[in-house]
Amino acid sequence: MNSQPNNPLHGVKLQQIVEDLVAHYGWEYMGHQINIRCFTHEPSVKSSLKFLRRTPWARTKVEKMYLNMLEKRR
């Protein structure tokens, strides 16, 4: 397997990213920061994953939010 030491998202599944963000920020804050329906109207991990897997621009925003959260934790 190729190692990617400079990629903090390597090996982290999208589901884990969403669950960590929800645990840290909550759906309301996430919906305020990234205005997408799967965060603002009846949010769930399942609906969010479905949308994020089909929508690259939204996934990029969620990944950036996750990286910012990791940076603030340090």
CSV table of N, CA and C in Angstrom, one decimal:
chain,number,residue,atom,x,y,z
A,1,MET,N,0.8,-1.2,0.0
A,1,MET,CA,0.0,0.0,0.0
A,1,MET,C,0.9,1.2,0.0
A,2,ASN,N,0.4,2.3,-0.7
A,2,ASN,CA,1.1,3.5,-0.7
A,2,ASN,C,0.9,4.3,0.5
A,3,SER,N,1.9,4.9,1.1
A,3,SER,CA,1.7,5.7,2.3
A,3,SER,C,1.6,7.2,1.9
A,4,GLN,N,0.8,7.9,2.5
A,4,GLN,CA,0.6,9.3,2.2
A,4,GLN,C,0.7,10.1,3.5
A,5,PRO,N,2.0,10.3,3.9
A,5,PRO,CA,2.2,11.0,5.2
A,5,PRO,C,1.8,12.5,5.2
A,6,ASN,N,1.7,13.1,4.1
A,6,ASN,CA,1.3,14.5,4.0
A,6,ASN,C,-0.2,14.7,3.8
A,7,ASN,N,-1.0,13.7,3.7
A,7,ASN,CA,-2.4,13.8,3.5
A,7,ASN,C,-3.1,13.4,4.8
A,8,PRO,N,-3.6,14.4,5.5
A,8,PRO,CA,-4.3,14.1,6.8
A,8,PRO,C,-5.6,13.4,6.6
A,9,LEU,N,-6.2,13.3,5.4
A,9,LEU,CA,-7.5,12.7,5.1
A,9,LEU,C,-7.2,11.2,4.7
A,10,HIS,N,-6.0,10.8,4.5
A,10,HIS,CA,-5.7,9.5,4.0
A,10,HIS,C,-6.2,8.4,5.1
A,11,GLY,N,-7.0,7.5,4.6
A,11,GLY,CA,-7.5,6.5,5.5
A,11,GLY,C,-8.7,6.9,6.4
A,12,VAL,N,-9.2,8.1,6.2
A,12,VAL,CA,-10.4,8.6,7.0
A,12,VAL,C,-11.6,8.5,6.1
A,13,LYS,N,-12.6,7.7,6.5
A,13,LYS,CA,-13.8,7.6,5.7
A,13,LYS,C,-14.7,8.8,5.8
A,14,LEU,N,-15.4,9.1,4.8
A,14,LEU,CA,-16.4,10.2,4.8
A,14,LEU,C,-17.4,10.1,5.9
A,15,GLN,N,-17.8,8.9,6.2
A,15,GLN,CA,-18.8,8.7,7.4
A,15,GLN,C,-18.1,9.2,8.7
A,16,GLN,N,-16.9,8.8,8.9
A,16,GLN,CA,-16.2,9.2,10.1
A,16,GLN,C,-16.0,10.7,10.2
A,17,ILE,N,-15.8,11.4,9.0
A,17,ILE,CA,-15.6,12.8,9.0
A,17,ILE,C,-16.9,13.5,9.4
A,18,VAL,N,-18.1,13.0,8.8
A,18,VAL,CA,-19.4,13.6,9.1
A,18,VAL,C,-19.7,13.4,10.6
A,19,GLU,N,-19.5,12.2,11.1
A,19,GLU,CA,-19.8,11.9,12.5
A,19,GLU,C,-19.0,12.7,13.4
A,20,ASP,N,-17.7,12.9,13.2
A,20,ASP,CA,-16.8,13.7,14.0
A,20,ASP,C,-17.3,15.2,14.0
A,21,LEU,N,-17.6,15.7,12.8
A,21,LEU,CA,-18.1,17.1,12.7
A,21,LEU,C,-19.4,17.3,13.5
A,22,VAL,N,-20.3,16.3,13.4
A,22,VAL,CA,-21.6,16.4,14.1
A,22,VAL,C,-21.4,16.4,15.6
A,23,ALA,N,-20.5,15.5,16.0
A,23,ALA,CA,-20.2,15.4,17.5
A,23,ALA,C,-19.6,16.7,18.0
A,24,HIS,N,-18.7,17.3,17.2
A,24,HIS,CA,-18.0,18.5,17.6
A,24,HIS,C,-18.8,19.8,17.5
A,25,TYR,N,-19.5,19.9,16.3
A,25,TYR,CA,-20.2,21.2,16.0
A,25,TYR,C,-21.7,21.1,16.2
A,26,GLY,N,-22.3,20.0,15.8
A,26,GLY,CA,-23.7,19.8,15.7
A,26,GLY,C,-24.2,20.2,14.3
A,27,TRP,N,-25.4,19.7,14.0
A,27,TRP,CA,-26.0,19.9,12.7
A,27,TRP,C,-26.3,21.4,12.4
A,28,GLU,N,-26.8,22.1,13.5
A,28,GLU,CA,-27.2,23.5,13.2
A,28,GLU,C,-26.0,24.4,12.8
A,29,TYR,N,-24.9,24.2,13.5
A,29,TYR,CA,-23.7,25.0,13.1
A,29,TYR,C,-23.2,24.6,11.7
A,30,MET,N,-23.2,23.3,11.5
A,30,MET,CA,-22.7,22.8,10.2
A,30,MET,C,-23.6,23.4,9.0
A,31,GLY,N,-24.9,23.4,9.2
A,31,GLY,CA,-25.8,24.0,8.3
A,31,GLY,C,-25.6,25.5,8.1
A,32,HIS,N,-25.2,26.1,9.1
A,32,HIS,CA,-24.9,27.6,9.0
A,32,HIS,C,-23.7,27.8,8.3
A,33,GLN,N,-22.7,27.0,8.5
A,33,GLN,CA,-21.4,27.2,7.8
A,33,GLN,C,-21.4,26.7,6.4
A,34,ILE,N,-22.1,25.6,6.1
A,34,ILE,CA,-22.2,25.1,4.8
A,34,ILE,C,-23.7,24.9,4.5
A,35,ASN,N,-24.3,25.8,3.8
A,35,ASN,CA,-25.7,25.8,3.6
A,35,ASN,C,-26.2,24.8,2.5
A,36,ILE,N,-26.3,23.6,3.0
A,36,ILE,CA,-26.9,22.5,2.2
A,36,ILE,C,-28.0,21.9,2.9
A,37,ARG,N,-29.1,21.5,2.2
A,37,ARG,CA,-30.3,20.9,2.8
A,37,ARG,C,-30.0,19.7,3.7
A,38,CYS,N,-29.1,18.9,3.3
A,38,CYS,CA,-28.9,17.7,4.1
A,38,CYS,C,-28.4,18.0,5.5
A,39,PHE,N,-27.9,19.3,5.8
A,39,PHE,CA,-27.5,19.7,7.1
A,39,PHE,C,-28.6,20.5,7.8
A,40,THR,N,-29.5,21.1,7.0
A,40,THR,CA,-30.5,22.1,7.6
A,40,THR,C,-31.9,21.5,7.7
A,41,HIS,N,-32.3,20.6,6.9
A,41,HIS,CA,-33.6,20.1,6.9
A,41,HIS,C,-33.6,18.6,7.2
A,42,GLU,N,-34.1,18.2,8.4
A,42,GLU,CA,-34.1,16.8,8.9
A,42,GLU,C,-32.7,16.1,8.6
A,43,PRO,N,-31.6,16.6,9.2
A,43,PRO,CA,-30.3,16.1,8.9
A,43,PRO,C,-30.1,14.7,9.5
A,44,SER,N,-29.3,13.9,8.7
A,44,SER,CA,-28.9,12.6,9.2
A,44,SER,C,-27.6,12.3,8.5
A,45,VAL,N,-26.9,11.4,9.1
A,45,VAL,CA,-25.6,11.0,8.5
A,45,VAL,C,-25.8,10.3,7.2
A,46,LYS,N,-26.9,9.4,7.1
A,46,LYS,CA,-27.2,8.7,5.9
A,46,LYS,C,-27.5,9.7,4.7
A,47,SER,N,-28.3,10.6,4.9
A,47,SER,CA,-28.7,11.6,3.8
A,47,SER,C,-27.5,12.4,3.5
A,48,SER,N,-26.7,12.8,4.5
A,48,SER,CA,-25.5,13.6,4.2
A,48,SER,C,-24.5,12.9,3.4
A,49,LEU,N,-24.3,11.6,3.7
A,49,LEU,CA,-23.3,10.8,2.9
A,49,LEU,C,-23.8,10.6,1.5
A,50,LYS,N,-25.0,10.4,1.3
A,50,LYS,CA,-25.6,10.2,0.0
A,50,LYS,C,-25.3,11.5,-0.9
A,51,PHE,N,-25.6,12.6,-0.3
A,51,PHE,CA,-25.4,13.9,-1.0
A,51,PHE,C,-24.0,14.2,-1.3
A,52,LEU,N,-23.1,14.0,-0.2
A,52,LEU,CA,-21.7,14.4,-0.3
A,52,LEU,C,-21.0,13.5,-1.3
A,53,ARG,N,-21.4,12.2,-1.4
A,53,ARG,CA,-20.7,11.3,-2.4
A,53,ARG,C,-21.0,11.7,-3.8
A,54,ARG,N,-22.2,12.4,-4.1
A,54,ARG,CA,-22.6,12.7,-5.4
A,54,ARG,C,-22.2,14.2,-5.8
A,55,THR,N,-21.7,15.0,-4.8
A,55,THR,CA,-21.6,16.4,-5.0
A,55,THR,C,-20.1,16.8,-4.5
A,56,PRO,N,-19.2,16.8,-5.5
A,56,PRO,CA,-17.8,17.1,-5.2
A,56,PRO,C,-17.6,18.5,-4.5
A,57,TRP,N,-18.3,19.5,-4.9
A,57,TRP,CA,-18.0,20.8,-4.2
A,57,TRP,C,-18.4,20.8,-2.8
A,58,ALA,N,-19.5,20.1,-2.4
A,58,ALA,CA,-19.9,20.1,-1.0
A,58,ALA,C,-19.0,19.2,-0.2
A,59,ARG,N,-18.5,18.1,-0.8
A,59,ARG,CA,-17.6,17.2,-0.1
A,59,ARG,C,-16.3,18.0,0.2
A,60,THR,N,-15.8,18.8,-0.7
A,60,THR,CA,-14.6,19.6,-0.5
A,60,THR,C,-14.8,20.5,0.7
A,61,LYS,N,-16.0,21.2,0.7
A,61,LYS,CA,-16.2,22.1,1.9
A,61,LYS,C,-16.2,21.4,3.2
A,62,VAL,N,-16.9,20.2,3.2
A,62,VAL,CA,-16.9,19.4,4.4
A,62,VAL,C,-15.5,18.9,4.9
A,63,GLU,N,-14.7,18.5,3.9
A,63,GLU,CA,-13.4,18.1,4.2
A,63,GLU,C,-12.5,19.3,4.7
A,64,LYS,N,-12.7,20.5,4.2
A,64,LYS,CA,-12.0,21.6,4.7
A,64,LYS,C,-12.4,22.0,6.1
A,65,MET,N,-13.7,21.8,6.4
A,65,MET,CA,-14.2,22.1,7.7
A,65,MET,C,-13.6,21.1,8.7
A,66,TYR,N,-13.5,19.8,8.3
A,66,TYR,CA,-12.9,18.8,9.1
A,66,TYR,C,-11.4,19.1,9.4
A,67,LEU,N,-10.7,19.5,8.4
A,67,LEU,CA,-9.3,19.8,8.6
A,67,LEU,C,-9.1,21.0,9.5
A,68,ASN,N,-10.0,22.0,9.4
A,68,ASN,CA,-10.0,23.2,10.3
A,68,ASN,C,-10.2,22.7,11.7
A,69,MET,N,-11.2,21.8,11.9
A,69,MET,CA,-11.5,21.3,13.2
A,69,MET,C,-10.2,20.6,13.8
A,70,LEU,N,-9.6,19.7,13.0
A,70,LEU,CA,-8.4,19.0,13.5
A,70,LEU,C,-7.3,20.0,13.9
A,71,GLU,N,-7.1,21.1,13.1
A,71,GLU,CA,-6.1,22.0,13.3
A,71,GLU,C,-6.4,22.8,14.6
A,72,LYS,N,-7.6,23.1,14.9
A,72,LYS,CA,-8.0,23.8,16.1
A,72,LYS,C,-7.8,22.9,17.4
A,73,ARG,N,-8.0,21.6,17.2
A,73,ARG,CA,-7.8,20.7,18.3
A,73,ARG,C,-6.3,20.6,18.8
A,74,ARG,N,-5.4,20.9,17.9
A,74,ARG,CA,-4.0,20.8,18.2
A,74,ARG,C,-3.5,21.9,19.1
